[in-house]
N, CA and C of each residue as an Amber inpcrd file, in Angstrom:
protein
   552
  20.4490000  16.3140000  32.5020000  19.4760000  16.3420000  31.4170000
  18.5120000  15.1690000  31.5750000  17.2500000  15.3860000  31.3180000
  16.2810000  14.3230000  31.5180000  16.4070000  13.2520000  30.4520000
  15.8650000  12.0830000  30.7570000  15.9050000  10.9680000  29.8190000
  15.1860000  11.3420000  28.5300000  15.8030000  11.0040000  27.3890000
  15.1810000  11.3080000  26.0980000  13.8190000  10.6480000  25.9660000
  13.7130000   9.3980000  26.4530000  12.4550000   8.6770000  26.2610000
  11.3000000   9.3350000  27.0010000  11.5850000  10.1460000  28.0050000
  10.5210000  10.8390000  28.7280000   9.7450000  11.7860000  27.8330000
  10.4130000  12.3380000  26.8110000   9.7680000  13.3990000  26.0500000
   9.6160000  13.0980000  24.5680000  10.0530000  11.9290000  24.1130000
   9.9160000  11.6470000  22.6880000   8.9150000  10.5400000  22.3960000
   8.3930000   9.9310000  23.4170000   7.5050000   8.7980000  23.2120000
   6.1810000   9.2330000  22.5930000   5.8370000   8.6390000  21.4580000
   4.5250000   8.8700000  20.8640000   3.5440000   7.9640000  21.6000000
   2.4000000   8.4950000  22.0330000   1.4500000   7.6750000  22.8040000
   1.0040000   6.4360000  22.0460000   0.7300000   5.3830000  22.8000000
   0.3660000   4.0890000  22.2100000  -0.8860000   4.1780000  21.3340000
  -1.8560000   5.0060000  21.7230000  -3.0710000   5.1220000  20.8960000
  -2.7610000   5.7270000  19.5300000  -1.7810000   6.6420000  19.4730000
  -1.4000000   7.2270000  18.1910000  -0.5720000   6.2450000  17.3620000
   0.2750000   5.4480000  18.0170000   1.0060000   4.4030000  17.2980000
   0.0330000   3.3800000  16.7090000  -1.0440000   3.0900000  17.4430000
  -2.0590000   2.1530000  16.9480000  -2.7080000   2.6850000  15.6720000
  -2.9680000   3.9870000  15.6260000  -3.5270000   4.5990000  14.4100000
  -2.5570000   4.4310000  13.2470000  -1.2660000   4.6870000  13.5020000
  -0.2780000   4.5530000  12.4340000  -0.1350000   3.1050000  11.9700000
  -0.2500000   2.1430000  12.8940000  -0.1770000   0.7330000  12.4950000
  -1.2940000   0.3850000  11.5210000  -2.4320000   1.0320000  11.6630000
  -3.5590000   0.7750000  10.7580000  -3.2830000   1.2570000   9.3380000
  -2.2900000   2.1340000   9.1700000  -1.9400000   2.6210000   7.8410000
  -1.2100000   1.5310000   7.0550000  -0.5160000   0.6390000   7.7730000
   0.2510000  -0.4070000   7.1050000  -0.6800000  -1.2860000   6.2760000
  -0.2900000  -1.5190000   5.0340000  -1.1140000  -2.3150000   4.1310000
  -2.1680000  -1.5160000   3.4000000  -2.3400000  -0.2450000   3.7680000
  -3.3270000   0.6130000   3.1090000  -2.6360000   1.4850000   2.0610000
  -3.4380000   2.0430000   1.2020000  -2.9340000   2.9230000   0.1520000
  -3.2020000   4.3770000   0.5590000  -2.1690000   5.2220000   0.5070000
  -2.3890000   6.6560000   0.7260000  -2.9720000   7.2110000  -0.5640000
  -4.0960000   7.8370000  -0.4460000  -4.8810000   8.2480000  -1.6010000
  -4.6340000   9.7210000  -1.9380000  -4.7630000  10.5780000  -0.9490000
  -4.5560000  12.0240000  -1.0960000  -3.9480000  12.5730000   0.1850000
  -3.2540000  13.6940000   0.0640000  -3.0220000  14.5770000   1.2070000
  -4.0610000  15.6850000   1.0760000  -4.8820000  15.8820000   2.0770000
  -5.8760000  16.9540000   2.0870000  -5.4530000  18.0460000   3.0610000
  -5.6770000  19.2820000   2.6850000  -5.3780000  20.3910000   3.5810000
  -6.2850000  21.5580000   3.2440000  -6.3970000  22.5000000   4.1760000
  -7.1510000  23.7120000   3.8680000  -6.3280000  24.6370000   2.9760000
  -4.9940000  24.5140000   3.0430000  -4.1350000  25.4040000   2.2630000
  -2.7850000  24.7280000   2.0620000  -2.6910000  23.8920000   1.0620000
  -1.4570000  23.1740000   0.7750000  -0.5910000  24.0490000  -0.1230000
   0.5930000  24.4170000   0.3650000   1.4590000  25.3110000  -0.3880000
   2.7210000  24.5730000  -0.8250000   3.4000000  25.1210000  -1.8000000
   4.6110000  24.4880000  -2.3190000   5.7400000  25.5080000  -2.3460000
   6.9520000  25.0480000  -2.0450000   8.1090000  25.9410000  -2.1470000
   9.3260000  25.1360000  -2.5900000  10.2040000  25.7520000  -3.3990000
  11.4140000  25.0460000  -3.8450000  12.4290000  24.9410000  -2.7080000
  13.0470000  23.7650000  -2.5860000  14.0810000  23.5380000  -1.5770000
  15.1690000  22.6870000  -2.2150000  16.3470000  23.2540000  -2.3900000
  17.4930000  22.5020000  -2.8990000  17.2370000  21.7050000  -4.1600000
  16.6690000  22.3170000  -5.1690000  16.4340000  21.6330000  -6.4350000
  15.2150000  20.7310000  -6.4430000  14.4900000  20.7010000  -5.3430000
  13.2730000  19.8960000  -5.2660000  12.1420000  20.7750000  -4.7400000
  11.0150000  20.1520000  -4.4040000   9.8800000  20.9060000  -3.8820000
   9.3910000  20.2830000  -2.5930000   8.9960000  21.1400000  -1.6600000
   8.3700000  20.7120000  -0.4150000   6.9620000  21.2670000  -0.4040000
   6.0040000  20.4100000  -0.1580000   4.6320000  20.8590000   0.0660000
   4.4840000  21.0430000   1.5670000   3.7490000  22.0490000   1.9720000
   3.5670000  22.2180000   3.4070000   2.2010000  22.7950000   3.7240000
   1.7630000  22.5250000   4.9400000   0.4710000  23.0410000   5.3990000
   0.4920000  23.1130000   6.9140000  -0.5150000  23.7480000   7.4650000
  -0.5880000  23.8870000   8.9210000  -1.3690000  22.7400000   9.5510000
  -1.5320000  21.6850000   8.8390000  -2.2530000  20.5060000   9.3160000
  -2.9430000  19.8910000   8.1210000  -3.0330000  18.5960000   8.0690000
  -3.6300000  17.9790000   6.8940000  -4.0780000  16.5760000   7.2370000
  -4.7180000  15.9340000   6.2990000  -5.1630000  14.5610000   6.4810000
  -4.6010000  13.6960000   5.3720000  -4.1850000  12.4900000   5.7320000
  -3.8840000  11.4630000   4.7500000  -5.1940000  10.7450000   4.4820000
  -5.6360000  10.7030000   3.2600000  -6.8370000   9.9330000   2.9380000
  -6.3910000   8.5360000   2.5280000  -6.9180000   7.5270000   3.1970000
  -6.5290000   6.1510000   2.9350000  -7.6540000   5.4120000   2.2400000
  -7.2900000   4.5910000   1.2780000  -8.3000000   3.7000000   0.7160000
  -7.8270000   2.2760000   0.9330000  -8.7110000   1.4250000   1.3950000
  -8.3330000   0.0600000   1.7040000  -8.0940000  -0.7160000   0.4160000
  -7.2810000  -1.7440000   0.5130000  -6.9730000  -2.5790000  -0.6520000
  -8.2300000  -3.3070000  -1.1030000  -8.9770000  -3.8340000  -0.1480000
 -10.2460000  -4.4990000  -0.4620000 -11.3760000  -3.5820000   0.0060000
 -11.6680000  -2.5910000  -0.7910000 -12.6700000  -1.5770000  -0.4410000
 -14.0660000  -2.2120000  -0.4590000 -14.6830000  -2.3090000   0.7010000
 -16.0300000  -2.8730000   0.7890000 -17.0450000  -1.8470000   0.3020000
 -18.1050000  -2.2940000  -0.3610000 -19.1300000  -1.3510000  -0.8240000
 -19.7270000  -0.5810000   0.3550000 -19.8400000   0.7180000   0.1850000
 -20.4300000   1.5620000   1.2340000 -19.4900000   1.9140000   2.3730000
 -18.2700000   1.4050000   2.3520000 -17.3170000   1.7190000   3.4150000
 -16.7660000   3.1230000   3.2130000 -16.7590000   3.8910000   4.2840000
 -16.2370000   5.2560000   4.2090000 -14.7170000   5.2450000   4.1360000
 -14.1650000   6.1980000   3.4150000 -12.7130000   6.3590000   3.3870000
 -12.2580000   6.8320000   4.7720000 -11.0880000   6.4080000   5.1660000
 -10.5450000   6.7830000   6.4640000  -9.5550000   7.9310000   6.2930000
  -9.5610000   8.8620000   7.2300000  -8.6240000   9.9860000   7.2130000
  -7.7750000   9.9490000   8.4720000  -6.4690000   9.9960000   8.2790000
  -5.5260000  10.0960000   9.3930000  -5.0750000  11.5500000   9.4360000
  -5.4910000  12.2820000  10.4440000  -5.1700000  13.7020000  10.5620000
  -3.8770000  13.8670000  11.3450000  -2.9470000  14.6250000  10.7850000
  -1.6260000  14.7800000  11.4030000  -1.2410000  16.2560000  11.4590000
  -0.7950000  16.6950000  12.6170000  -0.1760000  18.0120000  12.7350000
   1.0490000  17.8500000  13.6290000   1.9110000  18.8280000  13.6530000
   3.1360000  18.7590000  14.4590000   3.1250000  19.9390000  15.4160000
   2.8050000  19.6810000  16.6600000   2.6630000  20.7390000  17.6520000
   3.8560000  20.7670000  18.5920000   4.1360000  21.9540000  19.1210000
   5.2650000  22.0560000  20.0350000   4.7940000  21.8430000  21.4650000
   5.6950000  21.3680000  22.2860000   5.4590000  21.1770000  23.7130000
   6.6130000  21.8390000  24.4600000   6.3890000  22.1510000  25.7070000
   7.4560000  22.6910000  26.5420000   7.9390000  21.6060000  27.4840000
   9.2410000  21.4530000  27.5900000   9.7960000  20.4500000  28.5040000
   9.4940000  20.8640000  29.9370000   9.0300000  19.9480000  30.7520000
   8.6680000  20.3150000  32.1220000   9.8410000  20.7680000  32.9730000
  11.0390000  20.2590000  32.6990000  12.1920000  20.5850000  33.5520000
  13.1730000  21.5500000  32.9070000  12.8710000  22.0060000  31.6900000
  13.7880000  22.9120000  31.0040000  12.9890000  23.9930000  30.2920000
  13.6720000  25.0470000  29.8900000  12.9940000  26.1480000  29.2060000
  12.9670000  25.9470000  27.6980000  13.1340000  24.7030000  27.2540000
  13.1810000  24.4140000  25.8230000  11.8270000  23.9290000  25.3230000
  11.6800000  23.9420000  24.0200000  10.4830000  23.3710000  23.4090000
  10.8900000  22.2350000  22.4920000   9.9540000  21.3560000  22.2240000
  10.2020000  20.3020000  21.2550000   8.9240000  20.0800000  20.4530000
   9.0410000  19.3510000  19.3630000   7.9190000  19.1180000  18.4600000
   7.5450000  17.6530000  18.4790000   6.2430000  17.3900000  18.4520000
   5.7620000  16.0190000  18.3680000   4.5190000  15.9900000  17.4950000
   4.2260000  14.8400000  16.9270000   3.0410000  14.7230000  16.0870000
   1.7820000  14.5620000  16.9160000   0.7070000  15.1410000  16.4330000
  -0.6390000  14.8820000  16.9380000  -1.3340000  14.1000000  15.8430000
  -1.8050000  12.9070000  16.1610000  -2.3720000  12.0180000  15.1510000
  -3.7460000  11.5680000  15.6130000  -4.7480000  11.7000000  14.7530000
  -6.0560000  11.1430000  15.0670000  -6.7000000  10.6140000  13.7970000
  -7.7560000   9.8720000  13.9640000  -8.4360000   9.2590000  12.8220000
  -9.9020000   9.6820000  12.8440000 -10.4650000   9.9350000  11.6610000
 -11.8770000  10.3040000  11.5960000 -12.4140000   9.9810000  10.2150000
 -13.6670000  10.3100000   9.9980000 -14.3110000  10.0750000   8.7040000
 -14.2660000  11.3030000   7.8070000 -13.5470000  12.3470000   8.2310000
 -13.4260000  13.5710000   7.4290000 -12.0580000  14.1890000   7.6770000
 -11.5230000  14.9020000   6.6990000 -10.2120000  15.5390000   6.9090000
 -10.2530000  16.5730000   8.0250000  -9.4030000  16.4050000   9.0040000
  -9.2510000  17.3580000  10.1140000 -10.5780000  17.7150000  10.7690000
 -11.4640000  16.7760000  10.7910000 -12.7990000  17.0270000  11.3580000
 -12.7090000  17.4690000  12.8070000 -11.8930000  16.7970000  13.5880000
 -11.8220000  17.0920000  15.0180000 -11.2110000  18.4580000  15.2950000
 -10.3650000  18.9320000  14.3970000  -9.7640000  20.2430000  14.6010000
 -10.6400000  21.3590000  14.0500000 -11.6270000  20.9950000  13.2270000
 -12.5800000  21.9720000  12.7190000 -11.9860000  23.0310000  11.8170000
 -10.8050000  22.7630000  11.2320000 -10.1630000  23.8240000  10.4600000
 -10.4770000  23.7620000   8.9670000 -11.1020000  22.6840000   8.5320000
 -11.3890000  22.5620000   7.1020000 -12.8850000  22.5730000   6.8410000
 -13.2630000  23.0950000   5.6930000 -14.6580000  23.0830000   5.2810000
 -14.7400000  22.3510000   3.9550000 -15.7530000  21.5290000   3.8110000
 -15.8830000  20.7670000   2.5750000 -16.0320000  21.7170000   1.3900000
 -15.4390000  21.3350000   0.2840000 -15.4690000  22.1720000  -0.9120000
 -14.3520000  23.1920000  -0.9570000 -13.5880000  23.3340000   0.1200000
 -12.4970000  24.3070000   0.1610000 -11.1830000  23.6170000   0.5040000
 -10.9900000  22.4130000  -0.0270000  -9.7990000  21.6460000   0.3030000
  -8.7660000  21.7170000  -0.8070000  -7.5030000  21.8130000  -0.4240000
  -6.4140000  21.5850000  -1.3610000  -6.0470000  20.1140000  -1.2230000
  -5.6030000  19.5110000  -2.3070000  -5.2170000  18.1110000  -2.2020000
  -4.0310000  17.8180000  -3.0990000  -3.2560000  16.8500000  -2.6800000
  -2.0970000  16.3960000  -3.4240000  -2.3180000  14.9100000  -3.6800000
  -2.4830000  14.5300000  -4.9530000  -2.7420000  13.1280000  -5.2890000
  -1.4830000  12.2960000  -5.0820000  -1.6500000  11.1610000  -4.4280000
  -0.5290000  10.2700000  -4.1800000  -0.7470000   8.9200000  -4.8650000
  -1.8690000   8.2620000  -4.5750000  -2.1790000   6.9390000  -5.1290000
  -0.9980000   5.9870000  -4.9900000  -0.4850000   5.8400000  -3.7970000
   0.7010000   4.9990000  -3.5890000   0.3320000   3.5250000  -3.6020000
   1.3750000   2.7140000  -3.7160000   1.2100000   1.2900000  -3.4380000
   0.8800000   1.1700000  -1.9540000   0.4420000   0.0030000  -1.5170000
   0.2090000  -0.1770000  -0.0780000   1.4520000   0.1550000   0.7460000
   1.2530000   0.7830000   1.9020000   2.3590000   1.1800000   2.7700000
   2.9150000  -0.0620000   3.4700000   4.2240000  -0.2790000   3.3220000
   4.8750000  -1.4670000   3.8730000   5.5190000  -1.2040000   5.2310000
   5.9890000   0.0410000   5.4480000   6.7200000   0.3450000   6.6700000
   6.6140000   1.8400000   6.9640000   6.6030000   2.1790000   8.2510000
   6.6250000   3.5850000   8.6780000   7.7650000   3.7410000   9.6780000
   8.6220000   4.7240000   9.4390000   9.6780000   5.0510000  10.3890000
   9.3420000   6.3830000  11.0420000   9.5570000   6.4630000  12.3520000
   9.2920000   7.6970000  13.1010000  10.6180000   8.1870000  13.6640000
  10.9550000   9.4190000  13.3280000  12.1980000  10.0410000  13.7840000
  11.8600000  11.1580000  14.7520000  12.5920000  11.2210000  15.8560000
  12.4790000  12.3510000  16.7640000  13.8680000  12.6370000  17.2920000
  14.4290000  13.7350000  16.8570000  15.8180000  14.0350000  17.1630000
  15.9320000  14.8260000  18.4560000  17.1290000  14.9160000  18.9710000
  17.3790000  15.6190000  20.2260000  18.6220000  16.4830000  20.0860000
  18.5740000  17.7110000  20.6110000  19.7600000  18.5590000  20.6140000
  20.8230000  17.9760000  21.5330000  22.0470000  18.4210000  21.3610000
  23.1260000  18.0050000  22.2550000  22.9120000  18.6420000  23.6320000
  23.4460000  18.0000000  24.6510000  23.2960000  18.4910000  26.0240000
  23.7540000  19.9420000  26.1250000  22.9680000  20.7410000  26.8190000
  23.3280000  22.1370000  27.0200000  22.7560000  23.0930000  26.0000000
  22.2750000  22.5820000  24.8600000  21.6930000  23.4580000  23.8440000
  20.2880000  23.8900000  24.2620000  19.9440000  25.1030000  23.9220000
  18.6220000  25.6370000  24.2390000  17.8060000  25.7810000  22.9630000
  16.5900000  26.2320000  23.1140000  15.7420000  26.4430000  21.9410000
  15.0020000  25.1810000  21.5710000  14.9060000  24.9130000  20.2810000
  14.1710000  23.7380000  19.8090000  14.9120000  22.4810000  20.2470000
  14.2670000  21.6580000  21.0320000  14.9220000  20.4840000  21.5970000
  14.7230000  19.2570000  20.7310000  13.5680000  19.1270000  20.1320000
  13.3070000  17.9520000  19.3190000  12.7350000  18.3240000  17.9670000
  12.9560000  17.4400000  17.0340000  12.3880000  17.5410000  15.7060000
  11.6710000  16.2150000  15.4810000  10.5960000  16.2220000  14.7270000
   9.9200000  14.9560000  14.4720000   9.6330000  14.8050000  12.9880000
   9.7140000  13.5740000  12.5280000   9.4600000  13.2780000  11.1260000
   8.9540000  11.8500000  11.0070000   8.1940000  11.5880000   9.9490000
   7.7270000  10.2490000   9.6350000   8.0300000   9.9560000   8.1850000
   8.4920000   8.7450000   7.9060000   8.7150000   8.3270000   6.5280000
   7.8410000   7.1090000   6.2620000   7.0080000   7.2100000   5.2350000
   6.1340000   6.1210000   4.8100000   6.7730000   5.4520000   3.5970000
   6.9420000   4.1390000   3.6480000   7.5640000   3.3910000   2.5480000
   6.5210000   2.5300000   1.8420000   6.4530000   2.6580000   0.5260000
   5.6680000   1.7270000  -0.2810000   6.6470000   0.9820000  -1.1810000
   6.1350000   0.0980000  -2.0110000   7.0060000  -0.6940000  -2.8930000
   7.8190000   0.2000000  -3.8340000   7.1970000   1.2630000  -4.3310000
   7.8460000   2.0550000  -5.3780000   8.3190000   3.4360000  -4.9320000
   7.9100000   3.9020000  -3.7720000   8.2890000   5.2590000  -3.3720000
   8.2320000   5.4330000  -1.8600000   8.6470000   6.6220000  -1.4050000
   8.5330000   6.9600000   0.0160000   8.0960000   8.4040000   0.1580000
   7.4760000   8.7110000   1.2910000   6.9500000  10.0450000   1.5730000
   7.4010000  10.4270000   2.9660000   7.8380000  11.6720000   3.1140000
   8.2970000  12.1250000   4.4240000   7.4460000  13.2810000   4.9040000
   7.0320000  13.2210000   6.1520000   6.3340000  14.3100000   6.8280000
   7.2480000  14.7970000   7.9360000   7.4970000  16.0950000   7.9780000
   8.4190000  16.6400000   8.9810000   7.8300000  17.9020000   9.5920000
   8.0540000  18.0660000  10.8990000   7.5780000  19.2640000  11.5830000
   8.1700000  20.5070000  10.9610000   7.3510000  21.5180000  10.8030000
   7.8140000  22.8030000  10.2750000   7.9440000  23.7460000  11.4670000
   9.1750000  23.9210000  11.9300000   9.3820000  24.5940000  13.2170000
   8.8490000  26.0150000  13.2820000   8.8580000  26.7130000  12.1560000
   8.4270000  28.1160000  12.2050000   6.9080000  28.2670000  12.2100000
   6.1750000  27.1560000  12.1340000   4.7180000  27.2230000  12.0970000
   4.1680000  26.1530000  13.0190000   3.5560000  26.5710000  14.1300000
   3.0120000  25.6040000  15.0740000   1.9520000  24.7660000  14.3740000
   2.0950000  23.4690000  14.4680000   1.1720000  22.5630000  13.8000000
   1.5540000  22.2550000  12.3740000   2.4860000  23.0110000  11.8120000
   2.8130000  22.8700000  10.3940000   3.6180000  21.6290000  10.0820000
   3.3690000  21.0760000   8.8970000   4.0540000  19.8670000   8.4610000
   4.5510000  20.0480000   7.0350000   5.8260000  19.6960000   6.7960000
   6.3730000  19.6210000   5.4420000   6.1030000  18.2400000   4.8850000
   5.7630000  18.1690000   3.5970000   5.5410000  16.8990000   2.9120000
   6.5950000  16.8000000   1.8140000   7.4490000  15.7730000   1.8910000
   8.5120000  15.6060000   0.9010000   8.2870000  14.3330000   0.0950000
   8.3930000  14.4680000  -1.2300000   8.1750000  13.3370000  -2.1210000
   9.4420000  12.9440000  -2.8730000  10.4750000  13.7690000  -2.7770000
  11.7120000  13.5270000  -3.5190000  12.6630000  12.6630000  -2.6860000
  13.0610000  11.5100000  -3.2410000  13.8930000  10.5560000  -2.4970000
  15.2110000  11.1560000  -2.0180000  15.8730000  11.9220000  -2.8830000
  17.1700000  12.5070000  -2.5140000  17.0140000  13.4850000  -1.3520000
  15.9740000  14.2930000  -1.3810000  15.7230000  15.2490000  -0.2950000
  15.3900000  14.5150000   1.0050000  14.6070000  13.4540000   0.9060000
  14.2610000  12.6600000   2.0910000  15.5290000  12.0690000   2.7080000
  16.3960000  11.5070000   1.8810000  17.6420000  10.9140000   2.3880000
  18.5040000  11.9560000   3.0930000  18.5730000  13.1630000   2.5250000
  19.3450000  14.2440000   3.1520000  18.7850000  14.5880000   4.5220000
  17.4640000  14.6820000   4.6220000  16.8270000  15.0790000   5.8900000
  16.9550000  14.0090000   6.9740000  16.7870000  12.7380000   6.6180000
  16.8000000  11.7150000   7.6820000  18.2060000  11.4420000   8.2240000
  19.2460000  11.8620000   7.4910000  20.6100000  11.7110000   8.0170000
  20.8050000  12.5230000   9.2920000  20.0730000  13.6260000   9.4190000
  20.2160000  14.5110000  10.5800000  19.3690000  14.0540000  11.7680000
  18.5230000  13.0500000  11.5690000  17.5530000  12.6700000  12.5910000
  17.8820000  11.3230000  13.2280000  17.2300000  11.0400000  14.3400000
  17.4520000   9.8000000  15.0710000  16.1920000   8.9460000  14.9790000
  16.3380000   7.7140000  14.5200000  15.2010000   6.8060000  14.3840000
  14.7130000   6.3680000  15.7580000  13.4010000   6.5070000  15.9950000
  12.8250000   6.1460000  17.2890000  11.9370000   4.9100000  17.2220000
  11.1320000   4.7900000  16.1830000  10.2130000   3.6540000  16.0560000
  10.2070000   3.1910000  14.6010000  10.0390000   1.8980000  14.4000000
   9.7910000   1.3620000  13.0600000   8.5510000   0.4780000  13.1510000
   7.5690000   0.7580000  12.3140000   6.3450000  -0.0300000  12.2720000
   6.3290000  -0.8180000  10.9810000   6.2500000  -2.1530000  11.0670000
   6.1820000  -2.9900000   9.8720000   5.0560000  -4.0010000  10.0080000
């Protein structure tokens, strides 16, 4: 079996984008179609790609809001017939501008208004040796002073991401995953 680090490493340019989130406030989740479904006594919001809208703590006059666009796309392992999921992360001045999937005036949004983000954990799990099918799962947990938010790949939808706001549900999900990076 190939080395796990060969296929779970998030590129340095994308980690740099996530580091810029630290100390910032998550303002909204924007999506073209943000949906909600009940899961184990709680709710999961999900979409096929979305943007985190960030507002800086010291917002300068005339400064544009920053959008961190995140989707979870599958890849095929070069040496195996399995697939795995990894995040695609980019930054722009508009929600999902580079993917061209959203049009202004037709956005769904989920208000967050969090405290500044103190830490981000990135999880990417691996199946046991010999298992086929989905090889990796990916998730991110954003921690603020008063709450946490989890983004997790939605395996049945290429590019899809689940958004979890319930602490108990987040704790249940991260028990199954392996921590890969911590940004503080």
